[in-house]
Amino acid sequence: MSTGQIEFPVELVSLLRRTSKLAALTGAGVSQESGLRTFRDAQVGLWAQYRPEDLASPEAFQRDPKLVWDWYAWRREAVKGVRPNPGHYALAEIGKHVPEFTLIIQNVDGLHRMAGNQNVLELHGNIQRVRCADCRTFAETWDDDTESVPRCRECGGLRRPDVVWFGEALPRAQLEAAVEAARACDFFFSIGTSGVVQPAASLAFAAHNRGAVVIEINAEPTPLTAKADYAFHGKSGEILPRFVEAVWG
Ligand code: OAD
């Protein structure tokens, strides 16, 4: 089905117009139309080309810090050249209409904030922040293009991106707030995420179990699709603005 053919059910539009509690979880698919690569899409996803255990785990950093540093420096460089797309802006627009809107994000690219989204819970950190791997002190400036991994000015430890790697815990306050929002909302959107990485993936199910209406917007079906009350398949940068226009326009 092309995006142009998607109809938003009248009852959904009318309920959404009146809601005051909405939560949305986003993933790499939301930034795809900005030109950033997703992780799991066949051929083009980052994990089709690289192995997460070589680049996105504490063990990988211990084994070869420079390889990991350079990979994130490369991704940071890619992020520098991109801008939010209509999907990011549509979410910011929802925030203007829904009093309790919580945006829960897995993306580390910073595009949601750049588009003006507020009340953003970053579950997987942010690639634009660098901190010490030992004492956690944040670096204000750093050189991405060095012969060896830069060191912390405070303790001499190695610097690393402030992102969550496989095997690491998510930031506690952000995760707790996300769980709370999922449990309390009337509507939960899952957008541009394959829904296979925990604990983020379980948020939609938590919302569903508490009686929220769950809406999926994704390029293709996911493990959530069967449980979702509504599933719209296509590009989020096309569907979200039309959705926002239909409900709050
Ligand atoms: P994935 O790459 O796993 O999933 C992206 C989803 O977006 C897929 O289901 C695509 O079909 C869909 N998609 C692609 N383009 C789209 C578009 N234009 N509009 C809508 N949907 C689109 O990415 P995530 O689910 O975000 O974690 O992955 C979750 C986590 O796994 C990431 O945060 C990252 C990764 O490993 C860490 O690095 C810790």
PDB file of C-alpha atoms and ligand atoms in Angstrom:
ATOM      1  CA  MET A   1       0.000   0.000   0.000  1.00  0.00           C
ATOM      2  CA  SER A   2       1.458   3.394  -0.838  1.00  0.00           C
ATOM      3  CA  THR A   3       1.266   6.126   1.779  1.00  0.00           C
ATOM      4  CA  GLY A   4      -1.129   8.050  -0.420  1.00  0.00           C
ATOM      5  CA  GLN A   5      -3.711   5.298  -0.045  1.00  0.00           C
ATOM      6  CA  ILE A   6      -3.627   5.102   3.758  1.00  0.00           C
ATOM      7  CA  GLU A   7      -6.892   6.084   5.383  1.00  0.00           C
ATOM      8  CA  PHE A   8      -6.944   6.970   9.071  1.00  0.00           C
ATOM      9  CA  PRO A   9     -10.085   5.515  10.675  1.00  0.00           C
ATOM     10  CA  VAL A  10     -12.552   8.196  11.750  1.00  0.00           C
ATOM     11  CA  GLU A  11     -12.969   6.767  15.267  1.00  0.00           C
ATOM     12  CA  LEU A  12      -9.200   6.796  15.793  1.00  0.00           C
ATOM     13  CA  VAL A  13      -8.869  10.386  14.604  1.00  0.00           C
ATOM     14  CA  SER A  14     -11.658  11.537  16.874  1.00  0.00           C
ATOM     15  CA  LEU A  15     -10.327   9.729  19.967  1.00  0.00           C
ATOM     16  CA  LEU A  16      -6.817  11.020  19.369  1.00  0.00           C
ATOM     17  CA  ARG A  17      -8.085  14.578  19.065  1.00  0.00           C
ATOM     18  CA  ARG A  18      -9.369  14.356  22.616  1.00  0.00           C
ATOM     19  CA  THR A  19      -6.465  12.532  24.234  1.00  0.00           C
ATOM     20  CA  SER A  20      -4.240  14.187  26.772  1.00  0.00           C
ATOM     21  CA  LYS A  21      -1.816  11.311  27.383  1.00  0.00           C
ATOM     22  CA  LEU A  22       0.223  10.020  24.521  1.00  0.00           C
ATOM     23  CA  ALA A  23       3.579   8.246  24.378  1.00  0.00           C
ATOM     24  CA  ALA A  24       5.658   7.413  21.330  1.00  0.00           C
ATOM     25  CA  LEU A  25       8.687   5.180  20.914  1.00  0.00           C
ATOM     26  CA  THR A  26      10.876   5.831  17.905  1.00  0.00           C
ATOM     27  CA  GLY A  27      13.746   3.962  16.279  1.00  0.00           C
ATOM     28  CA  ALA A  28      16.224   4.231  13.451  1.00  0.00           C
ATOM     29  CA  GLY A  29      13.489   4.144  10.796  1.00  0.00           C
ATOM     30  CA  VAL A  30      12.438   7.677  11.743  1.00  0.00           C
ATOM     31  CA  SER A  31      15.861   9.007  10.737  1.00  0.00           C
ATOM     32  CA  GLN A  32      16.105   6.929   7.567  1.00  0.00           C
ATOM     33  CA  GLU A  33      14.528   9.676   5.449  1.00  0.00           C
ATOM     34  CA  SER A  34      17.103  12.120   6.818  1.00  0.00           C
ATOM     35  CA  GLY A  35      19.735   9.938   5.175  1.00  0.00           C
ATOM     36  CA  LEU A  36      20.927   7.920   8.181  1.00  0.00           C
ATOM     37  CA  ARG A  37      21.229   4.175   8.040  1.00  0.00           C
ATOM     38  CA  THR A  38      19.018   1.872  10.081  1.00  0.00           C
ATOM     39  CA  PHE A  39      20.492  -1.157  11.852  1.00  0.00           C
ATOM     40  CA  ARG A  40      18.590  -4.220  10.734  1.00  0.00           C
ATOM     41  CA  ASP A  41      17.287  -3.506   7.253  1.00  0.00           C
ATOM     42  CA  ALA A  42      18.668  -6.100   4.854  1.00  0.00           C
ATOM     43  CA  GLN A  43      21.590  -4.852   2.710  1.00  0.00           C
ATOM     44  CA  VAL A  44      21.507  -1.234   3.902  1.00  0.00           C
ATOM     45  CA  GLY A  45      21.301  -1.625   7.699  1.00  0.00           C
ATOM     46  CA  LEU A  46      24.497  -1.055   9.707  1.00  0.00           C
ATOM     47  CA  TRP A  47      24.288  -4.538  11.202  1.00  0.00           C
ATOM     48  CA  ALA A  48      24.209  -6.004   7.689  1.00  0.00           C
ATOM     49  CA  GLN A  49      27.737  -4.639   7.229  1.00  0.00           C
ATOM     50  CA  TYR A  50      29.214  -4.655  10.745  1.00  0.00           C
ATOM     51  CA  ARG A  51      28.900  -6.959  13.727  1.00  0.00           C
ATOM     52  CA  PRO A  52      27.486  -5.258  16.832  1.00  0.00           C
ATOM     53  CA  GLU A  53      29.764  -7.314  19.070  1.00  0.00           C
ATOM     54  CA  ASP A  54      32.819  -5.847  17.265  1.00  0.00           C
ATOM     55  CA  LEU A  55      31.741  -2.220  17.628  1.00  0.00           C
ATOM     56  CA  ALA A  56      28.952  -1.663  20.118  1.00  0.00           C
ATOM     57  CA  SER A  57      29.845  -3.484  23.307  1.00  0.00           C
ATOM     58  CA  PRO A  58      32.120  -2.814  26.309  1.00  0.00           C
ATOM     59  CA  GLU A  59      34.164  -5.879  25.317  1.00  0.00           C
ATOM     60  CA  ALA A  60      34.745  -4.457  21.840  1.00  0.00           C
ATOM     61  CA  PHE A  61      35.947  -1.173  23.365  1.00  0.00           C
ATOM     62  CA  GLN A  62      38.272  -3.030  25.717  1.00  0.00           C
ATOM     63  CA  ARG A  63      39.642  -5.117  22.869  1.00  0.00           C
ATOM     64  CA  ASP A  64      40.131  -2.331  20.356  1.00  0.00           C
ATOM     65  CA  PRO A  65      39.190   1.133  21.653  1.00  0.00           C
ATOM     66  CA  LYS A  66      40.484   2.908  18.561  1.00  0.00           C
ATOM     67  CA  LEU A  67      38.332   0.827  16.204  1.00  0.00           C
ATOM     68  CA  VAL A  68      35.231   1.595  18.261  1.00  0.00           C
ATOM     69  CA  TRP A  69      36.146   5.282  18.635  1.00  0.00           C
ATOM     70  CA  ASP A  70      36.691   5.636  14.881  1.00  0.00           C
ATOM     71  CA  TRP A  71      33.397   3.934  14.060  1.00  0.00           C
ATOM     72  CA  TYR A  72      31.473   6.348  16.253  1.00  0.00           C
ATOM     73  CA  ALA A  73      33.498   9.295  14.913  1.00  0.00           C
ATOM     74  CA  TRP A  74      32.436   8.194  11.422  1.00  0.00           C
ATOM     75  CA  ARG A  75      28.799   8.022  12.485  1.00  0.00           C
ATOM     76  CA  ARG A  76      29.091  11.412  14.204  1.00  0.00           C
ATOM     77  CA  GLU A  77      30.395  12.838  10.957  1.00  0.00           C
ATOM     78  CA  ALA A  78      27.400  11.370   9.096  1.00  0.00           C
ATOM     79  CA  VAL A  79      25.017  12.932  11.617  1.00  0.00           C
ATOM     80  CA  LYS A  80      26.636  16.364  11.188  1.00  0.00           C
ATOM     81  CA  GLY A  81      25.486  16.534   7.601  1.00  0.00           C
ATOM     82  CA  VAL A  82      21.820  15.622   8.113  1.00  0.00           C
ATOM     83  CA  ARG A  83      18.690  17.482   9.121  1.00  0.00           C
ATOM     84  CA  PRO A  84      15.422  16.378  10.737  1.00  0.00           C
ATOM     85  CA  ASN A  85      12.765  15.186   8.277  1.00  0.00           C
ATOM     86  CA  PRO A  86       8.981  15.766   8.277  1.00  0.00           C
ATOM     87  CA  GLY A  87       8.533  12.803  10.666  1.00  0.00           C
ATOM     88  CA  HIS A  88      10.657  14.465  13.370  1.00  0.00           C
ATOM     89  CA  TYR A  89       8.771  17.744  12.900  1.00  0.00           C
ATOM     90  CA  ALA A  90       5.377  16.006  12.994  1.00  0.00           C
ATOM     91  CA  LEU A  91       6.259  14.546  16.401  1.00  0.00           C
ATOM     92  CA  ALA A  92       7.222  18.008  17.656  1.00  0.00           C
ATOM     93  CA  GLU A  93       3.819  19.186  16.419  1.00  0.00           C
ATOM     94  CA  ILE A  94       2.055  16.473  18.457  1.00  0.00           C
ATOM     95  CA  GLY A  95       3.854  17.830  21.506  1.00  0.00           C
ATOM     96  CA  LYS A  96       2.144  21.188  20.952  1.00  0.00           C
ATOM     97  CA  HIS A  97      -1.336  19.627  20.987  1.00  0.00           C
ATOM     98  CA  VAL A  98      -1.147  16.844  23.574  1.00  0.00           C
ATOM     99  CA  PRO A  99      -0.585  18.058  27.153  1.00  0.00           C
ATOM    100  CA  GLU A 100       1.216  14.901  28.305  1.00  0.00           C
ATOM    101  CA  PHE A 101       3.248  13.756  25.369  1.00  0.00           C
ATOM    102  CA  THR A 102       6.317  11.639  26.113  1.00  0.00           C
ATOM    103  CA  LEU A 103       8.717  10.936  23.284  1.00  0.00           C
ATOM    104  CA  ILE A 104      10.863   7.893  23.994  1.00  0.00           C
ATOM    105  CA  ILE A 105      13.729   7.541  21.582  1.00  0.00           C
ATOM    106  CA  GLN A 106      16.296   4.876  20.779  1.00  0.00           C
ATOM    107  CA  ASN A 107      18.115   7.055  18.270  1.00  0.00           C
ATOM    108  CA  VAL A 108      21.398   8.632  19.291  1.00  0.00           C
ATOM    109  CA  ASP A 109      21.532  11.166  16.442  1.00  0.00           C
ATOM    110  CA  GLY A 110      19.970  14.186  18.187  1.00  0.00           C
ATOM    111  CA  LEU A 111      17.531  14.887  15.315  1.00  0.00           C
ATOM    112  CA  HIS A 112      14.404  14.794  17.486  1.00  0.00           C
ATOM    113  CA  ARG A 113      15.661  17.654  19.644  1.00  0.00           C
ATOM    114  CA  MET A 114      16.883  19.533  16.592  1.00  0.00           C
ATOM    115  CA  ALA A 115      13.304  19.400  15.275  1.00  0.00           C
ATOM    116  CA  GLY A 116      12.080  21.057  18.479  1.00  0.00           C
ATOM    117  CA  ASN A 117      10.827  18.033  20.398  1.00  0.00           C
ATOM    118  CA  GLN A 118      10.696  18.546  24.152  1.00  0.00           C
ATOM    119  CA  ASN A 119      10.291  16.005  26.922  1.00  0.00           C
ATOM    120  CA  VAL A 120      12.515  13.529  25.094  1.00  0.00           C
ATOM    121  CA  LEU A 121      13.680  10.387  26.885  1.00  0.00           C
ATOM    122  CA  GLU A 122      16.931   9.195  25.337  1.00  0.00           C
ATOM    123  CA  LEU A 123      17.071   5.474  26.082  1.00  0.00           C
ATOM    124  CA  HIS A 124      20.290   4.764  24.198  1.00  0.00           C
ATOM    125  CA  GLY A 125      22.252   7.962  24.858  1.00  0.00           C
ATOM    126  CA  ASN A 126      23.480  10.500  22.353  1.00  0.00           C
ATOM    127  CA  ILE A 127      26.339  10.182  19.913  1.00  0.00           C
ATOM    128  CA  GLN A 128      27.088  13.907  20.223  1.00  0.00           C
ATOM    129  CA  ARG A 129      28.164  13.474  23.838  1.00  0.00           C
ATOM    130  CA  VAL A 130      31.508  12.019  24.830  1.00  0.00           C
ATOM    131  CA  ARG A 131      32.379  10.940  28.337  1.00  0.00           C
ATOM    132  CA  CYS A 132      35.123   9.206  30.253  1.00  0.00           C
ATOM    133  CA  ALA A 133      34.780   5.416  30.256  1.00  0.00           C
ATOM    134  CA  ASP A 134      36.053   5.368  33.866  1.00  0.00           C
ATOM    135  CA  CYS A 135      34.910   8.449  35.814  1.00  0.00           C
ATOM    136  CA  ARG A 136      32.034   9.366  33.439  1.00  0.00           C
ATOM    137  CA  THR A 137      33.068  13.052  33.242  1.00  0.00           C
ATOM    138  CA  PHE A 138      31.723  14.600  30.048  1.00  0.00           C
ATOM    139  CA  ALA A 139      34.125  16.108  27.538  1.00  0.00           C
ATOM    140  CA  GLU A 140      33.221  19.564  26.292  1.00  0.00           C
ATOM    141  CA  THR A 141      35.420  19.333  23.249  1.00  0.00           C
ATOM    142  CA  TRP A 142      37.413  16.535  21.695  1.00  0.00           C
ATOM    143  CA  ASP A 143      39.241  15.684  18.537  1.00  0.00           C
ATOM    144  CA  ASP A 144      37.538  12.982  16.491  1.00  0.00           C
ATOM    145  CA  ASP A 145      40.510  12.522  14.245  1.00  0.00           C
ATOM    146  CA  THR A 146      43.364  11.510  16.533  1.00  0.00           C
ATOM    147  CA  GLU A 147      45.986   8.769  16.367  1.00  0.00           C
ATOM    148  CA  SER A 148      44.793   7.269  19.608  1.00  0.00           C
ATOM    149  CA  VAL A 149      41.571   7.515  21.613  1.00  0.00           C
ATOM    150  CA  PRO A 150      41.477  10.838  23.512  1.00  0.00           C
ATOM    151  CA  ARG A 151      41.877  10.643  27.286  1.00  0.00           C
ATOM    152  CA  CYS A 152      39.896  12.203  30.096  1.00  0.00           C
ATOM    153  CA  ARG A 153      41.386  15.400  31.517  1.00  0.00           C
ATOM    154  CA  GLU A 154      40.220  14.466  35.009  1.00  0.00           C
ATOM    155  CA  CYS A 155      41.436  10.896  35.459  1.00  0.00           C
ATOM    156  CA  GLY A 156      43.290   9.930  32.308  1.00  0.00           C
ATOM    157  CA  GLY A 157      40.733   7.237  31.383  1.00  0.00           C
ATOM    158  CA  LEU A 158      39.745   6.627  27.788  1.00  0.00           C
ATOM    159  CA  ARG A 159      36.954   8.694  26.332  1.00  0.00           C
ATOM    160  CA  ARG A 160      33.963   6.998  24.711  1.00  0.00           C
ATOM    161  CA  PRO A 161      30.650   8.010  23.158  1.00  0.00           C
ATOM    162  CA  ASP A 162      27.831   8.473  25.675  1.00  0.00           C
ATOM    163  CA  VAL A 163      25.723   5.755  24.093  1.00  0.00           C
ATOM    164  CA  VAL A 164      24.387   2.504  25.493  1.00  0.00           C
ATOM    165  CA  TRP A 165      26.213  -0.535  24.219  1.00  0.00           C
ATOM    166  CA  PHE A 166      24.957  -4.111  24.114  1.00  0.00           C
ATOM    167  CA  GLY A 167      25.280  -5.604  27.566  1.00  0.00           C
ATOM    168  CA  GLU A 168      25.053  -2.214  29.302  1.00  0.00           C
ATOM    169  CA  ALA A 169      22.184  -0.925  31.412  1.00  0.00           C
ATOM    170  CA  LEU A 170      19.994   1.842  30.072  1.00  0.00           C
ATOM    171  CA  PRO A 171      20.033   5.166  31.962  1.00  0.00           C
ATOM    172  CA  ARG A 172      17.829   4.387  34.927  1.00  0.00           C
ATOM    173  CA  ALA A 173      15.860   7.614  35.256  1.00  0.00           C
ATOM    174  CA  GLN A 174      15.066   7.677  31.540  1.00  0.00           C
ATOM    175  CA  LEU A 175      13.960   4.064  31.504  1.00  0.00           C
ATOM    176  CA  GLU A 176      11.780   4.489  34.586  1.00  0.00           C
ATOM    177  CA  ALA A 177      10.127   7.546  33.087  1.00  0.00           C
ATOM    178  CA  ALA A 178       9.559   5.650  29.824  1.00  0.00           C
ATOM    179  CA  VAL A 179       7.934   2.714  31.618  1.00  0.00           C
ATOM    180  CA  GLU A 180       5.765   5.106  33.587  1.00  0.00           C
ATOM    181  CA  ALA A 181       4.683   6.932  30.413  1.00  0.00           C
ATOM    182  CA  ALA A 182       3.912   3.635  28.641  1.00  0.00           C
ATOM    183  CA  ARG A 183       1.779   2.479  31.540  1.00  0.00           C
ATOM    184  CA  ALA A 184      -0.077   5.755  31.950  1.00  0.00           C
ATOM    185  CA  CYS A 185      -0.782   6.740  28.348  1.00  0.00           C
ATOM    186  CA  ASP A 186      -4.036   6.347  26.452  1.00  0.00           C
ATOM    187  CA  PHE A 187      -2.273   6.022  23.086  1.00  0.00           C
ATOM    188  CA  PHE A 188       1.121   4.491  22.370  1.00  0.00           C
ATOM    189  CA  PHE A 189       2.856   4.921  19.019  1.00  0.00           C
ATOM    190  CA  SER A 190       5.696   2.641  17.921  1.00  0.00           C
ATOM    191  CA  ILE A 191       7.439   4.295  14.987  1.00  0.00           C
ATOM    192  CA  GLY A 192      10.312   3.190  12.774  1.00  0.00           C
ATOM    193  CA  THR A 193      11.599   0.499  15.075  1.00  0.00           C
ATOM    194  CA  SER A 194      12.002  -3.213  14.459  1.00  0.00           C
ATOM    195  CA  GLY A 195      10.921  -3.791  18.054  1.00  0.00           C
ATOM    196  CA  VAL A 196      13.459  -6.464  18.795  1.00  0.00           C
ATOM    197  CA  VAL A 197      15.820  -4.697  21.196  1.00  0.00           C
ATOM    198  CA  GLN A 198      14.887  -4.864  24.856  1.00  0.00           C
ATOM    199  CA  PRO A 199      13.863  -3.280  27.067  1.00  0.00           C
ATOM    200  CA  ALA A 200      12.573  -0.615  24.636  1.00  0.00           C
ATOM    201  CA  ALA A 201      10.588  -3.191  22.662  1.00  0.00           C
ATOM    202  CA  SER A 202       8.572  -4.210  25.719  1.00  0.00           C
ATOM    203  CA  LEU A 203       7.183  -0.686  26.226  1.00  0.00           C
ATOM    204  CA  ALA A 204       4.495  -1.092  23.557  1.00  0.00           C
ATOM    205  CA  PHE A 205       3.397  -4.356  25.167  1.00  0.00           C
ATOM    206  CA  ALA A 206       3.303  -2.703  28.601  1.00  0.00           C
ATOM    207  CA  ALA A 207       1.080   0.021  27.159  1.00  0.00           C
ATOM    208  CA  HIS A 208      -1.125  -2.576  25.467  1.00  0.00           C
ATOM    209  CA  ASN A 209      -1.491  -4.559  28.708  1.00  0.00           C
ATOM    210  CA  ARG A 210      -2.604  -1.404  30.519  1.00  0.00           C
ATOM    211  CA  GLY A 211      -5.330  -0.814  27.940  1.00  0.00           C
ATOM    212  CA  ALA A 212      -3.678   1.839  25.765  1.00  0.00           C
ATOM    213  CA  VAL A 213      -4.466   1.918  22.070  1.00  0.00           C
ATOM    214  CA  VAL A 214      -1.268   0.845  20.305  1.00  0.00           C
ATOM    215  CA  ILE A 215      -0.484   2.243  16.872  1.00  0.00           C
ATOM    216  CA  GLU A 216       2.429   1.102  14.767  1.00  0.00           C
ATOM    217  CA  ILE A 217       3.932   3.149  11.955  1.00  0.00           C
ATOM    218  CA  ASN A 218       6.726   1.265  10.254  1.00  0.00           C
ATOM    219  CA  ALA A 219       8.063   0.446   6.826  1.00  0.00           C
ATOM    220  CA  GLU A 220       7.251  -3.216   7.337  1.00  0.00           C
ATOM    221  CA  PRO A 221       5.469  -5.509   9.810  1.00  0.00           C
ATOM    222  CA  THR A 222       7.279  -6.242  13.090  1.00  0.00           C
ATOM    223  CA  PRO A 223       6.723  -8.570  16.058  1.00  0.00           C
ATOM    224  CA  LEU A 224       4.399  -5.870  17.435  1.00  0.00           C
ATOM    225  CA  THR A 225       2.098  -5.733  14.421  1.00  0.00           C
ATOM    226  CA  ALA A 226      -0.179  -8.582  15.490  1.00  0.00           C
ATOM    227  CA  LYS A 227      -0.786  -6.953  18.890  1.00  0.00           C
ATOM    228  CA  ALA A 228      -1.161  -3.396  17.616  1.00  0.00           C
ATOM    229  CA  ASP A 229      -4.658  -1.946  17.410  1.00  0.00           C
ATOM    230  CA  TYR A 230      -3.693  -0.122  14.222  1.00  0.00           C
ATOM    231  CA  ALA A 231      -0.696  -0.651  11.957  1.00  0.00           C
ATOM    232  CA  PHE A 232       0.235   1.703   9.126  1.00  0.00           C
ATOM    233  CA  HIS A 233       3.023   0.486   6.907  1.00  0.00           C
ATOM    234  CA  GLY A 234       5.072   2.991   4.976  1.00  0.00           C
ATOM    235  CA  LYS A 235       7.535   5.809   5.569  1.00  0.00           C
ATOM    236  CA  SER A 236       7.146   7.643   8.858  1.00  0.00           C
ATOM    237  CA  GLY A 237       8.229  10.914   7.241  1.00  0.00           C
ATOM    238  CA  GLU A 238       5.175  10.646   5.002  1.00  0.00           C
ATOM    239  CA  ILE A 239       2.619   9.018   7.316  1.00  0.00           C
ATOM    240  CA  LEU A 240       3.237  11.088  10.459  1.00  0.00           C
ATOM    241  CA  PRO A 241       2.662  14.540   8.918  1.00  0.00           C
ATOM    242  CA  ARG A 242      -0.566  13.277   7.315  1.00  0.00           C
ATOM    243  CA  PHE A 243      -1.635  11.777  10.618  1.00  0.00           C
ATOM    244  CA  VAL A 244      -0.958  15.019  12.475  1.00  0.00           C
ATOM    245  CA  GLU A 245      -2.815  16.980   9.815  1.00  0.00           C
ATOM    246  CA  ALA A 246      -5.819  14.609  10.021  1.00  0.00           C
ATOM    247  CA  VAL A 247      -6.027  14.784  13.826  1.00  0.00           C
ATOM    248  CA  TRP A 248      -4.805  18.220  14.859  1.00  0.00           C
ATOM    249  CA  GLY A 249      -4.707  20.125  11.576  1.00  0.00           C
TER     250      GLY A 249
HETATM  251  P1  OAD B   1      16.246  -1.223  13.336  1.00  0.00           P
HETATM  252  O1  OAD B   1      17.204  -1.002  12.231  1.00  0.00           O
HETATM  253  O2  OAD B   1      16.305  -2.512  14.062  1.00  0.00           O
HETATM  254  O3  OAD B   1      14.752  -1.068  12.789  1.00  0.00           O
HETATM  255  C1  OAD B   1      14.368   0.022  11.998  1.00  0.00           C
HETATM  256  C2  OAD B   1      12.938  -0.226  11.537  1.00  0.00           C
HETATM  257  O4  OAD B   1      12.520   0.925  10.820  1.00  0.00           O
HETATM  258  C3  OAD B   1      12.767  -1.426  10.615  1.00  0.00           C
HETATM  259  O5  OAD B   1      11.663  -2.210  11.030  1.00  0.00           O
HETATM  260  C4  OAD B   1      12.503  -0.797   9.236  1.00  0.00           C
HETATM  261  O6  OAD B   1      11.614  -1.566   8.436  1.00  0.00           O
HETATM  262  C5  OAD B   1      11.874   0.500   9.627  1.00  0.00           C
HETATM  263  N1  OAD B   1      12.062   1.608   8.661  1.00  0.00           N
HETATM  264  C6  OAD B   1      13.065   1.810   7.789  1.00  0.00           C
HETATM  265  N2  OAD B   1      12.893   2.960   7.128  1.00  0.00           N
HETATM  266  C7  OAD B   1      11.731   3.502   7.577  1.00  0.00           C
HETATM  267  C8  OAD B   1      10.998   4.687   7.288  1.00  0.00           C
HETATM  268  N3  OAD B   1      11.425   5.593   6.387  1.00  0.00           N
HETATM  269  N4  OAD B   1       9.846   4.899   7.957  1.00  0.00           N
HETATM  270  C9  OAD B   1       9.380   4.006   8.870  1.00  0.00           C
HETATM  271  N5  OAD B   1      10.021   2.872   9.188  1.00  0.00           N
HETATM  272  C10 OAD B   1      11.199   2.629   8.564  1.00  0.00           C
HETATM  273  O7  OAD B   1      16.397   0.016  14.333  1.00  0.00           O
HETATM  274  P2  OAD B   1      15.866   0.161  15.818  1.00  0.00           P
HETATM  275  O8  OAD B   1      14.599  -0.550  16.020  1.00  0.00           O
HETATM  276  O9  OAD B   1      15.945   1.593  16.148  1.00  0.00           O
HETATM  277  O10 OAD B   1      20.855   0.042  19.660  1.00  0.00           O
HETATM  278  O11 OAD B   1      16.996  -0.601  16.606  1.00  0.00           O
HETATM  279  C11 OAD B   1      16.969  -0.588  18.006  1.00  0.00           C
HETATM  280  C12 OAD B   1      18.356  -0.533  18.536  1.00  0.00           C
HETATM  281  O12 OAD B   1      19.136  -1.585  17.963  1.00  0.00           O
HETATM  282  C13 OAD B   1      19.131   0.726  18.180  1.00  0.00           C
HETATM  283  O13 OAD B   1      18.874   1.792  19.048  1.00  0.00           O
HETATM  284  C14 OAD B   1      20.540   0.262  18.278  1.00  0.00           C
HETATM  285  C15 OAD B   1      20.410  -1.031  17.527  1.00  0.00           C
HETATM  286  O14 OAD B   1      21.394  -1.964  17.722  1.00  0.00           O
HETATM  287  C16 OAD B   1      22.079   0.245  20.134  1.00  0.00           C
HETATM  288  O15 OAD B   1      22.990   0.645  19.434  1.00  0.00           O
HETATM  289  C17 OAD B   1      22.195  -0.050  21.588  1.00  0.00           C
END
